[in-house]
Each structure stands twice: as C-alpha cells, then as structure tokens.
Amino acid sequence: MYNAGKIIPGLVIFLGLVTFPFWSNIGRAAFEAPELVFPETEEECVESGDWMRANHMILLDDWRDLAVRDNLRLYSSETGKRFDMSLTKTCLSSQCHANKDTFCDRCHDALAIAPHCWDCHVVPSIGEE
Amino acid sequence: MAINRRTFLKAAGLTTLAGVAGHAAMELLAPGALEASGAPKVGEYPEALTAKRWAMLIDTEKFTTAQVYQKCIDACHVLHNVPHIPGDQEIKWLWTDSFKHVFPDQQHALVPERIKNQPFMALCNHCDNPPCVRVCPTKATFKRDDGIVMMDMHRCIGCRYCMAGCPYGARSFNFWDPRPFIENIDPYYPTRMKGVVEKCTFCEDRLAKGQLPACVEASEGALIFGDLANEDSEVRRVLRERYSLRRKPSLGTDPHVFYLI
Amino acid sequence: MLEKALQGNKAYWGWIASLLVVIGIGFVFYVYQLQQGLGVTGLNRDVSWGLYIGQLTYMVGIAASAVMLVLPYYLHDHKAFGKLVIFGEFLAVSAVVVCLLFVVVDLGQPQRLMNVILYPTPNSVLFWDMVVLNGYLFLNIIIGWSVLHAVKKGVRPASWVKVLIYVSIPWAVSIHTVTAFLYAGLPGRYFWHDSLLAASFLSGAFAAGPALLLLILMIVQKVSDLKIPKEAIQTMTKIITYAWAINLFMVLLKIFSAYYSQYPAKMAAFDYMFGGYGGEQLMPWMWNFVFLGVVSLALLVIPSTRNNPVTMTIALIMVFVAGWIDKGLTLVIGGFIPNPFKVHTEYWPTIPEVFISVGVYAVGLLILTVLYKVALAVQRESAS
C-alpha cells in the first residue's frame, strides 16, 4: 500500500473520532428515565399517554401550522374531547403541565434536547423564564 | 382509530412540507375523516368571527388627541408583548405619526389645521396585493383567504426582504432578544425571538375566538372593523357615506385600512 | 490536484496564515452577532439592509464578470485569454462563495436557512437569487476544475464541458440580473424601482470585475511565473473602458429622468446622496465616486494613459473603488433613505459589522489563493 504510514494512523484517528459517543460513555451510569410530575387533577392527555410520549412534538408541530397557517384552532381528540390547539393555553395550563421544570424540562434535559419553543412561548405559571 | 390519527398527522405533516393548506389535503387524503365521529378532527371555533375580506376604518374625526390613540396602542402592544426598544431599532405594530409623514403625497401648505396637527394612526395595511408576501422567500408571511396578511414567526429566517418590500414601514425586525424590553409579559401571547420580523396581524387569534381586534375594542368606536365583501356591513355603510383616504394607492398594493376624513 | 496548494514558500504560508487570522477575528465577531442579534450592526428599522447586502450585490457583479473572459475566448476564439480564463472562473467561484456567506451573516435566524429550500417560493426573487447563485457556483467549479484537469493531462476538455461553458455565459448575466430584480421589483423604493437597474449593474460589473481580475493577475505575475500576454491586457482594458463609460452614462440617465421630470420621490434619493439633504453620511462618498469615475474614465479613454502600466493601474484601482462605493455602499443604503414616511434615518456600519465583512472577504481570498495556486502549478507543469 502506498503511504501506509499516513493512511493507517489516519484511519485510526478517524475511527476513534466517529466512535467517540460510545467510548466516552464507558463507565458512566446507564440512562435512567427521569421521574416526571404528572398533573393532579387531569387524568387524560390530549391523546393516550403512550402516544403522546412518542408523538407530542409532531402533534405540537401540526397544531402550530394548523393554527398559524390555516386558522384552525380547535382539535377534537380520539375520545371526542375538544382542545384549543395552543401550547400555552392548553398544554401548559394550570390543570396540566404548568410545571414545565418538573415535566417538560426533566425529559428534555435528560435527553440533552433544547426545544426553541420557550424562546417565545411563556409558561403562564412561571412567567418570564 | 390509531390509523386514522396517524393518517391525519401524516397528512398534516406532509402538507406542512408541501405548503398546502392542511385541511384541504386532509380532505384529499382521508375524505370525510373530518366529519367522521371518533376520529381526531380539527376545525374553527363556532364563535369565530369570519369574513370574506377584513378591513379597518380609522375615523380621524374621533381621534383628535394623542390620548385616544395611546389607548389603542397600549391595548395592542401590551396584548402582543411588543417590546419597548428605544432608538431606531424599535418595534411597533401600531403607532402614530403626523399627516405629512403618513400621507407624504397628500401634504401641502394649506392642509387644514386639524389635519395638520392631529396624529394619524399607522399599522399594517393588510394589502390585497402585498409586496411583502410577494418577496418573502419562505412563505413566512402570507395572505389568508380573508385578506389578513399573516406572519408565521416560526418560519421567518430574518432576511428582512419584506421590510424592503413594504412601502408603509409597517414591519419591525427583532434586532435584539425582545424579552428584556417587555415590562410585563403576558404569558398568553408568545413573545418573539431575536432575528424575526413582526407586525400587526389584525388580531387574527382574537377573531378566531369571536373577539374584535384589541385596538378596535379599545378605540370606543373610533376604529371600525368588518367585512368589506359584505354589502350590509358597517364598514361598507360608512365608506358609502364618508370620504376616505388610503396610503399610497398609486403603488397598486390595494391597502385595506381606510382613513375617514 | 488540490495537494498542489500544500506546497509553497514562506511568503505563501505567511499569506495563508494572515488570512486565517483575519477569518478568525471575523468569526469571533460573528459569534458575538449570533448571540446578541443583529442589533450589534448599524442597521435599523428604516435601513434594514446595509453593508452585508451591499457586498453581496457588488460581489455578484465580480462573479458575473468572469464572462468577460469566457465569452471572447470561447465564442470569438480570442487566444490571448487562453491561460487567463481559468483565473476568471476561479475568481467567480470565490466571489460567489463570498456572496452566499454575506447572505448568511445577514440573516436574523441563519439556522433556518434551509427554509428557503423546504418551502420553495417561486414568486420571491430571493428564491431565484439562491438558485442562480448556487448554479453559477457549481458551473464554475465544474468547468474550472475539468478544464484544469484536461490541461494537466494534456488533452482537450470533454465536449460536455463545452456545453456547460456555453450555459455559463447567459447564466453569468442572469445572476446579476436577478440580483438587480431584488431591488428593481419593489414598489415605493423609488431609487431602486428602475428598469435600467439590471443593465447598469451589469455594465458596472463588467468594468469593476475585469479591473479587479487584472489587478489580481498583476500581483500574481509578481509572485509567480505567470505571464499576462500584452494583448490580453489591451483587450481587458478596452472592455473595462467601454463598460465603465456605459455605467457612468446610465448614472446620468437616472439623474436626468429624476430631475427633468421633477418627480419628487425620485429626486429625493439624489438630493440626499449628492446634496446631503436630510443627512450627509453618503454625500462625500458619492462625490468621491464621481471624481474616481470621471478621472478613471479619462485615463482609460486616452490611449497613452490606458497603455501606460502606471496610469492604467491607477485607473483600474479607481474603477474598482468607485464600483464598490456605487454598489457595495450607496446603492443599498441610499435606496432606504428617505424612508416611506419621507423621514431621513441614516445608517453607518459598526465595528462588528466591518470585521465580519472583512472576515468574509478573507474567506474569499483564501479560496482564491488556493485555487490560483493549483491553477498556476498545473499550468507550469504542462508548459514544461
């Protein structure tokens, strides 16, 4: 092989870099699902809990576009319950997830996600972040 | 049911990508699903105020002092969390200026004293042929079927082409993070983030809940809001009776804010 | 071929290192702008585009001007340009990269840049500007690289490259035309709303672009073994002369139609720019533009000064600077003043804005240096 002296160390460095997430985690504690504080009064979310866990960001994305771009703001869920398609007024209302820090943030922080929603949307109970 | 819901979300997601109205594609991909009971569906509030063509009339005879205007401006700016940024990087949705600035082409030496001295209100004209919509490269600003020129702050890339396009200076850019400049944030209306353009939306979110725009409500009758396409509406009746001006009609933008003189 | 850019003397590496330092400084300021917002610039509610978009406009012209070498060489077989065409194309590549970077640094939300592609909007001129600029970038990279490769191998370029070259000629015109349409299509901006704008953009570009290229080539000639054929210099200076004369003529046309018609909004822009009415920020620049423009035209028109290397160089520098004042500075700013309320709000770039701009230009120079280094090395090898 030509230039083996350069290619092989180069490959080693490259492999080291791309596998960084794996070996840098060796010895660290395994991921633990964070404990979330659920609403006290409300039993049900907009849709079933399992579905919401997997799809809440898609739902919020669709709500956003439907409300802002199509002027459709009323959502009737599978069970026939109606909701205002609003992150602030529905999801973050006092009966539901007003506790952004112990609900939204816990999961997002654990997964190292920083959604831009809060750059503009304000949590009513906390006020300005 | 789960499939229905997925279909709906998929349809909505797809249309977001294609930029087609969500409900139209919903009808296309899952005909009747909007009506079928049990399946998730989306719609308008029954109490929503609707129109074929929204328009606003500003009765300049009732707006004689700056105080009346200030009530409207405060109602708007407080409700929409409009920051108060001093200097030339300011943000405003609704403001006042003199006749010679709002109507630069109408200005002459012998304009009546009342007109010359009284403040005139300025806001987005919700043009029928809006240059801002024409130039926007992402459809972040778009014209709705009811004539409202709407902003999607989630999509704005902050290129400011709409500001160059608007001949009325109705658009403001967030040069800074606005939050430190808002005295009391109303949590029920989002603030904006730095780097996006904003402007008056004719309070489209209030109309959707059956309320008139905040400035109209605060104006004690000095602002008239209604459906220009409806011959029996108050805006049509008043326009039939009184002389009105529009800003820069020669530019062909067809503004839908009328100044009653 | 790129490895040829890794072999150079001390001066070469010193130049690369200093460009990297300038880029680094610009980048630090850009991070600052990204964190704080565009409030750190001198831009405001009334003058919402400034130095960045001005540089975009000027550099689109520089990029388009490559056609002034491509066209005579490929359509008229002007052999003197043979070895120089590649330098024109590589100048275009770096100029377009500079343009695109200036768009990015001007955005309030650059991380959403891809929205332009995710939600394509054919009614927006900015969408088309993105299309033609990127297209022109790829055309010139592919053409330049494959022609150079053919030189290296000692063969003729493939026939599909010829097709791309022919496509690139109208494409070059299109990039500056579409950029002019950004401005010329706006109602109520009287200084820009001008059907001549694209034509005057092109004429200015076809003077300033070749002027810059010739100046760069004269520097390259000093630091390498490149020989610019005398005939090539003569053709280029003639192109510059005619294009520059047409450009200045069009300035006079605009002034005539504003003042003879006595159309107030049209006059307002010139009153402000040349007369200092409502603010004097741009006035000295405008009169410098006039001075540089007229003197350089005189130097270029008179054959003895056009053919004298010293006076020619002075004239080229003057054309380049005057072109920059015209498009890089006053065109964009002047279009916003007075504002829609006939109020004069002025603008002047801030220190972060200037350093970011200089940093972007340094990126362009770095790309230009690397590409020129490769081209020179390939040409030298094929000659020996």
Short mmCIF file of N, CA, C and O in Angstrom, two decimals, chain A residues 1-87:
data_model
loop_
_atom_site.label_atom_id
_atom_site.label_comp_id
_atom_site.label_asym_id
_atom_site.label_seq_id
_atom_site.Cartn_x
_atom_site.Cartn_y
_atom_site.Cartn_z
N MET A 1 0.84 -1.21 0.00
CA MET A 1 0.00 0.00 0.00
C MET A 1 0.88 1.26 0.00
O MET A 1 1.86 1.33 0.72
N TYR A 2 0.56 2.18 -0.85
CA TYR A 2 1.29 3.44 -0.83
C TYR A 2 0.90 4.24 0.42
O TYR A 2 -0.23 4.18 0.88
N ASN A 3 1.82 4.97 0.91
CA ASN A 3 1.54 5.91 2.01
C ASN A 3 0.87 5.27 3.22
O ASN A 3 0.06 5.90 3.91
N ALA A 4 1.20 3.97 3.46
CA ALA A 4 0.57 3.29 4.57
C ALA A 4 0.83 4.03 5.88
O ALA A 4 -0.03 4.08 6.77
N GLY A 5 2.00 4.65 5.97
CA GLY A 5 2.35 5.36 7.19
C GLY A 5 1.41 6.52 7.50
O GLY A 5 1.26 6.92 8.64
N LYS A 6 0.79 7.04 6.47
CA LYS A 6 -0.14 8.14 6.73
C LYS A 6 -1.57 7.64 6.81
O LYS A 6 -2.37 8.13 7.60
N ILE A 7 -1.87 6.64 5.95
CA ILE A 7 -3.27 6.21 5.84
C ILE A 7 -3.71 5.48 7.11
O ILE A 7 -4.79 5.77 7.65
N ILE A 8 -2.89 4.57 7.60
CA ILE A 8 -3.33 3.76 8.74
C ILE A 8 -3.52 4.60 10.01
O ILE A 8 -4.60 4.55 10.62
N PRO A 9 -2.56 5.45 10.39
CA PRO A 9 -2.86 6.32 11.55
C PRO A 9 -4.07 7.21 11.29
O PRO A 9 -4.87 7.46 12.20
N GLY A 10 -4.23 7.65 10.05
CA GLY A 10 -5.39 8.49 9.72
C GLY A 10 -6.68 7.75 9.96
O GLY A 10 -7.63 8.29 10.56
N LEU A 11 -6.72 6.49 9.51
CA LEU A 11 -7.92 5.69 9.71
C LEU A 11 -8.19 5.48 11.19
O LEU A 11 -9.34 5.55 11.64
N VAL A 12 -7.12 5.23 11.95
CA VAL A 12 -7.29 5.01 13.38
C VAL A 12 -7.88 6.25 14.04
O VAL A 12 -8.85 6.18 14.83
N ILE A 13 -7.33 7.40 13.68
CA ILE A 13 -7.85 8.65 14.27
C ILE A 13 -9.31 8.84 13.87
O ILE A 13 -10.16 9.18 14.70
N PHE A 14 -9.62 8.58 12.61
CA PHE A 14 -10.98 8.74 12.13
C PHE A 14 -11.95 7.84 12.90
O PHE A 14 -12.98 8.29 13.40
N LEU A 15 -11.58 6.56 13.02
CA LEU A 15 -12.45 5.63 13.75
C LEU A 15 -12.61 6.06 15.20
O LEU A 15 -13.70 5.99 15.77
N GLY A 16 -11.52 6.51 15.79
CA GLY A 16 -11.59 6.99 17.16
C GLY A 16 -12.59 8.13 17.30
O GLY A 16 -13.40 8.16 18.23
N LEU A 17 -12.58 9.03 16.34
CA LEU A 17 -13.47 10.18 16.41
C LEU A 17 -14.93 9.78 16.23
O LEU A 17 -15.79 10.21 16.98
N VAL A 18 -15.19 8.92 15.23
CA VAL A 18 -16.60 8.60 14.99
C VAL A 18 -17.18 7.70 16.08
O VAL A 18 -18.39 7.68 16.26
N THR A 19 -16.34 7.00 16.80
CA THR A 19 -16.89 6.17 17.87
C THR A 19 -16.85 6.89 19.20
O THR A 19 -17.14 6.29 20.24
N PHE A 20 -16.54 8.16 19.16
CA PHE A 20 -16.44 8.95 20.39
C PHE A 20 -17.63 8.75 21.34
O PHE A 20 -17.44 8.52 22.54
N PRO A 21 -18.89 8.84 20.81
CA PRO A 21 -20.02 8.71 21.74
C PRO A 21 -20.02 7.40 22.50
O PRO A 21 -20.47 7.35 23.64
N PHE A 22 -19.51 6.33 21.88
CA PHE A 22 -19.54 5.03 22.55
C PHE A 22 -18.50 4.95 23.66
O PHE A 22 -18.81 4.68 24.80
N TRP A 23 -17.24 5.21 23.27
CA TRP A 23 -16.22 5.00 24.31
C TRP A 23 -16.20 6.09 25.36
O TRP A 23 -15.76 5.89 26.48
N SER A 24 -16.72 7.27 25.04
CA SER A 24 -16.72 8.32 26.06
C SER A 24 -17.76 8.01 27.14
O SER A 24 -17.72 8.56 28.22
N ASN A 25 -18.72 7.12 26.80
CA ASN A 25 -19.76 6.78 27.78
C ASN A 25 -19.39 5.59 28.65
O ASN A 25 -20.12 5.26 29.58
N ILE A 26 -18.29 4.92 28.30
CA ILE A 26 -17.91 3.73 29.06
C ILE A 26 -17.67 4.11 30.52
O ILE A 26 -16.99 5.11 30.81
N GLY A 27 -18.24 3.36 31.39
CA GLY A 27 -18.03 3.62 32.81
C GLY A 27 -19.02 4.60 33.41
O GLY A 27 -19.10 4.74 34.62
N ARG A 28 -19.79 5.26 32.54
CA ARG A 28 -20.78 6.18 33.11
C ARG A 28 -22.05 5.42 33.46
O ARG A 28 -22.31 4.33 32.95
N ALA A 29 -22.84 6.02 34.32
CA ALA A 29 -24.08 5.38 34.74
C ALA A 29 -25.01 5.22 33.55
O ALA A 29 -25.02 6.07 32.65
N ALA A 30 -25.77 4.15 33.55
CA ALA A 30 -26.71 3.92 32.45
C ALA A 30 -27.82 4.97 32.49
O ALA A 30 -28.09 5.56 33.54
N PHE A 31 -28.45 5.18 31.34
CA PHE A 31 -29.52 6.19 31.28
C PHE A 31 -30.70 5.75 32.12
O PHE A 31 -31.16 4.62 32.06
N GLU A 32 -31.18 6.68 32.92
CA GLU A 32 -32.38 6.39 33.71
C GLU A 32 -33.47 7.35 33.30
O GLU A 32 -33.21 8.56 33.22
N ALA A 33 -34.62 6.81 33.02
CA ALA A 33 -35.73 7.69 32.65
C ALA A 33 -36.01 8.64 33.82
O ALA A 33 -36.13 8.18 34.96
N PRO A 34 -36.07 9.94 33.57
CA PRO A 34 -36.30 10.87 34.67
C PRO A 34 -37.71 10.72 35.24
O PRO A 34 -38.62 10.27 34.55
N GLU A 35 -37.84 11.05 36.50
CA GLU A 35 -39.15 10.96 37.13
C GLU A 35 -39.94 12.23 36.85
O GLU A 35 -39.46 13.34 37.12
N LEU A 36 -41.11 12.08 36.29
CA LEU A 36 -41.88 13.26 35.91
C LEU A 36 -43.03 13.47 36.89
O LEU A 36 -43.56 12.51 37.45
N VAL A 37 -43.38 14.74 37.07
CA VAL A 37 -44.53 15.07 37.92
C VAL A 37 -45.74 15.26 37.02
O VAL A 37 -45.77 16.15 36.18
N PHE A 38 -46.73 14.39 37.18
CA PHE A 38 -47.90 14.44 36.31
C PHE A 38 -48.98 15.32 36.92
O PHE A 38 -48.99 15.56 38.13
N PRO A 39 -49.90 15.79 36.10
CA PRO A 39 -50.97 16.65 36.63
C PRO A 39 -51.78 15.93 37.69
O PRO A 39 -51.96 14.71 37.62
N GLU A 40 -52.27 16.69 38.65
CA GLU A 40 -53.02 16.07 39.74
C GLU A 40 -54.49 15.88 39.37
O GLU A 40 -55.07 14.84 39.66
N THR A 41 -55.05 16.91 38.75
CA THR A 41 -56.50 16.84 38.52
C THR A 41 -56.85 16.14 37.21
O THR A 41 -57.80 15.38 37.16
N GLU A 42 -56.08 16.41 36.17
CA GLU A 42 -56.43 15.84 34.87
C GLU A 42 -55.93 14.41 34.78
O GLU A 42 -54.79 14.11 35.11
N GLU A 43 -56.79 13.55 34.26
CA GLU A 43 -56.42 12.15 34.12
C GLU A 43 -55.84 11.87 32.73
O GLU A 43 -54.94 11.06 32.59
N GLU A 44 -56.42 12.53 31.76
CA GLU A 44 -56.09 12.21 30.38
C GLU A 44 -55.36 13.35 29.69
O GLU A 44 -55.65 14.50 29.95
N CYS A 45 -54.46 12.97 28.79
CA CYS A 45 -53.83 13.99 27.95
C CYS A 45 -54.67 14.14 26.69
O CYS A 45 -55.74 13.55 26.56
N VAL A 46 -54.17 14.93 25.74
CA VAL A 46 -54.91 15.17 24.51
C VAL A 46 -55.21 13.83 23.82
O VAL A 46 -56.33 13.56 23.39
N GLU A 47 -54.18 13.01 23.73
CA GLU A 47 -54.36 11.64 23.26
C GLU A 47 -53.76 10.73 24.32
O GLU A 47 -53.31 11.21 25.36
N SER A 48 -53.73 9.43 24.07
CA SER A 48 -53.26 8.49 25.10
C SER A 48 -51.82 8.79 25.46
O SER A 48 -51.05 9.29 24.65
N GLY A 49 -51.48 8.48 26.71
CA GLY A 49 -50.16 8.82 27.23
C GLY A 49 -49.03 8.23 26.39
O GLY A 49 -48.06 8.92 26.08
N ASP A 50 -49.17 6.95 26.03
CA ASP A 50 -48.12 6.31 25.24
C ASP A 50 -47.92 7.04 23.92
O ASP A 50 -46.80 7.29 23.49
N TRP A 51 -49.04 7.34 23.31
CA TRP A 51 -48.95 8.00 22.01
C TRP A 51 -48.33 9.39 22.15
O TRP A 51 -47.50 9.79 21.35
N MET A 52 -48.71 10.10 23.19
CA MET A 52 -48.18 11.44 23.40
C MET A 52 -46.68 11.40 23.65
O MET A 52 -45.93 12.25 23.17
N ARG A 53 -46.24 10.38 24.41
CA ARG A 53 -44.82 10.31 24.72
C ARG A 53 -44.01 10.22 23.42
O ARG A 53 -42.98 10.84 23.27
N ALA A 54 -44.54 9.46 22.48
CA ALA A 54 -43.81 9.27 21.23
C ALA A 54 -44.01 10.40 20.24
O ALA A 54 -43.13 10.69 19.42
N ASN A 55 -45.19 11.04 20.30
CA ASN A 55 -45.55 11.93 19.19
C ASN A 55 -45.87 13.37 19.57
O ASN A 55 -46.35 14.12 18.74
N HIS A 56 -45.63 13.75 20.83
CA HIS A 56 -46.10 15.09 21.23
C HIS A 56 -45.47 16.18 20.37
O HIS A 56 -46.10 17.17 20.06
N MET A 57 -44.22 15.97 19.94
CA MET A 57 -43.59 17.03 19.14
C MET A 57 -44.22 17.12 17.75
O MET A 57 -44.34 18.21 17.20
N ILE A 58 -44.65 15.98 17.22
CA ILE A 58 -45.33 16.02 15.92
C ILE A 58 -46.68 16.71 16.07
O ILE A 58 -47.06 17.55 15.26
N LEU A 59 -47.38 16.34 17.15
CA LEU A 59 -48.68 16.95 17.40
C LEU A 59 -48.54 18.47 17.54
O LEU A 59 -49.28 19.23 16.92
N LEU A 60 -47.54 18.89 18.32
CA LEU A 60 -47.37 20.34 18.53
C LEU A 60 -46.99 21.04 17.21
O LEU A 60 -47.45 22.14 16.94
N ASP A 61 -46.17 20.36 16.43
CA ASP A 61 -45.79 20.91 15.13
C ASP A 61 -47.01 21.11 14.24
O ASP A 61 -47.17 22.14 13.60
N ASP A 62 -47.88 20.09 14.23
CA ASP A 62 -49.08 20.18 13.40
C ASP A 62 -50.04 21.23 13.95
O ASP A 62 -50.64 21.99 13.19
N TRP A 63 -50.18 21.26 15.26
CA TRP A 63 -51.04 22.28 15.87
C TRP A 63 -50.56 23.67 15.49
O TRP A 63 -51.35 24.54 15.14
N ARG A 64 -49.24 23.84 15.56
CA ARG A 64 -48.66 25.14 15.24
C ARG A 64 -49.03 25.55 13.82
O ARG A 64 -49.54 26.65 13.60
N ASP A 65 -48.79 24.66 12.88
CA ASP A 65 -49.06 25.01 11.49
C ASP A 65 -50.55 25.20 11.23
O ASP A 65 -50.95 26.10 10.49
N LEU A 66 -51.37 24.34 11.83
CA LEU A 66 -52.81 24.46 11.62
C LEU A 66 -53.33 25.77 12.19
O LEU A 66 -54.14 26.46 11.56
N ALA A 67 -52.85 26.14 13.37
CA ALA A 67 -53.35 27.36 14.00
C ALA A 67 -52.82 28.60 13.28
O ALA A 67 -53.58 29.51 12.94
N VAL A 68 -51.52 28.63 13.01
CA VAL A 68 -50.93 29.84 12.46
C VAL A 68 -51.25 29.97 10.96
O VAL A 68 -51.59 31.05 10.50
N ARG A 69 -51.15 28.89 10.25
CA ARG A 69 -51.22 29.00 8.79
C ARG A 69 -52.62 28.72 8.24
O ARG A 69 -52.99 29.23 7.19
N ASP A 70 -53.39 27.86 8.93
CA ASP A 70 -54.70 27.50 8.39
C ASP A 70 -55.85 28.04 9.22
O ASP A 70 -57.01 27.78 8.91
N ASN A 71 -55.51 28.76 10.29
CA ASN A 71 -56.53 29.36 11.15
C ASN A 71 -57.50 28.31 11.69
O ASN A 71 -58.69 28.56 11.83
N LEU A 72 -56.99 27.12 11.95
CA LEU A 72 -57.82 26.08 12.58
C LEU A 72 -57.27 25.87 13.97
O LEU A 72 -56.11 25.54 14.14
N ARG A 73 -58.10 26.08 14.98
CA ARG A 73 -57.57 26.10 16.34
C ARG A 73 -58.26 25.12 17.28
O ARG A 73 -57.94 25.05 18.44
N LEU A 74 -59.23 24.39 16.76
CA LEU A 74 -59.99 23.51 17.63
C LEU A 74 -59.66 22.07 17.26
O LEU A 74 -59.79 21.68 16.10
N TYR A 75 -59.23 21.30 18.24
CA TYR A 75 -58.83 19.92 17.99
C TYR A 75 -59.75 19.00 18.77
O TYR A 75 -59.92 19.17 19.98
N SER A 76 -60.37 18.05 18.09
CA SER A 76 -61.17 17.05 18.79
C SER A 76 -60.38 15.75 18.81
O SER A 76 -59.98 15.27 17.75
N SER A 77 -60.17 15.23 19.98
CA SER A 77 -59.31 14.05 20.11
C SER A 77 -60.08 12.80 19.75
O SER A 77 -61.27 12.83 19.43
N GLU A 78 -59.39 11.68 19.83
CA GLU A 78 -59.99 10.39 19.51
C GLU A 78 -61.19 10.11 20.39
O GLU A 78 -62.16 9.50 19.97
N THR A 79 -61.12 10.57 21.64
CA THR A 79 -62.22 10.33 22.56
C THR A 79 -63.32 11.38 22.42
O THR A 79 -64.30 11.33 23.16
N GLY A 80 -63.13 12.32 21.51
CA GLY A 80 -64.15 13.32 21.29
C GLY A 80 -64.00 14.56 22.14
O GLY A 80 -64.79 15.49 22.04
N LYS A 81 -62.96 14.60 22.96
CA LYS A 81 -62.73 15.79 23.78
C LYS A 81 -62.15 16.91 22.92
O LYS A 81 -61.36 16.64 22.01
N ARG A 82 -62.52 18.14 23.22
CA ARG A 82 -62.06 19.24 22.37
C ARG A 82 -60.99 20.05 23.10
O ARG A 82 -61.07 20.29 24.30
N PHE A 83 -60.02 20.47 22.32
CA PHE A 83 -58.90 21.23 22.88
C PHE A 83 -58.58 22.43 22.00
O PHE A 83 -58.69 22.36 20.78
N ASP A 84 -58.18 23.49 22.66
CA ASP A 84 -57.65 24.65 21.95
C ASP A 84 -56.24 24.26 21.50
O ASP A 84 -55.43 23.82 22.32
N MET A 85 -55.95 24.39 20.22
CA MET A 85 -54.62 23.99 19.74
C MET A 85 -53.61 25.05 20.13
O MET A 85 -53.23 25.89 19.33
N SER A 86 -53.23 25.04 21.39
CA SER A 86 -52.33 26.07 21.91
C SER A 86 -51.42 25.46 22.96
O SER A 86 -51.90 24.87 23.94
N LEU A 87 -50.14 25.60 22.74
CA LEU A 87 -49.16 25.09 23.70
C LEU A 87 -49.36 25.77 25.06
O LEU A 87 -49.40 25.12 26.11
#
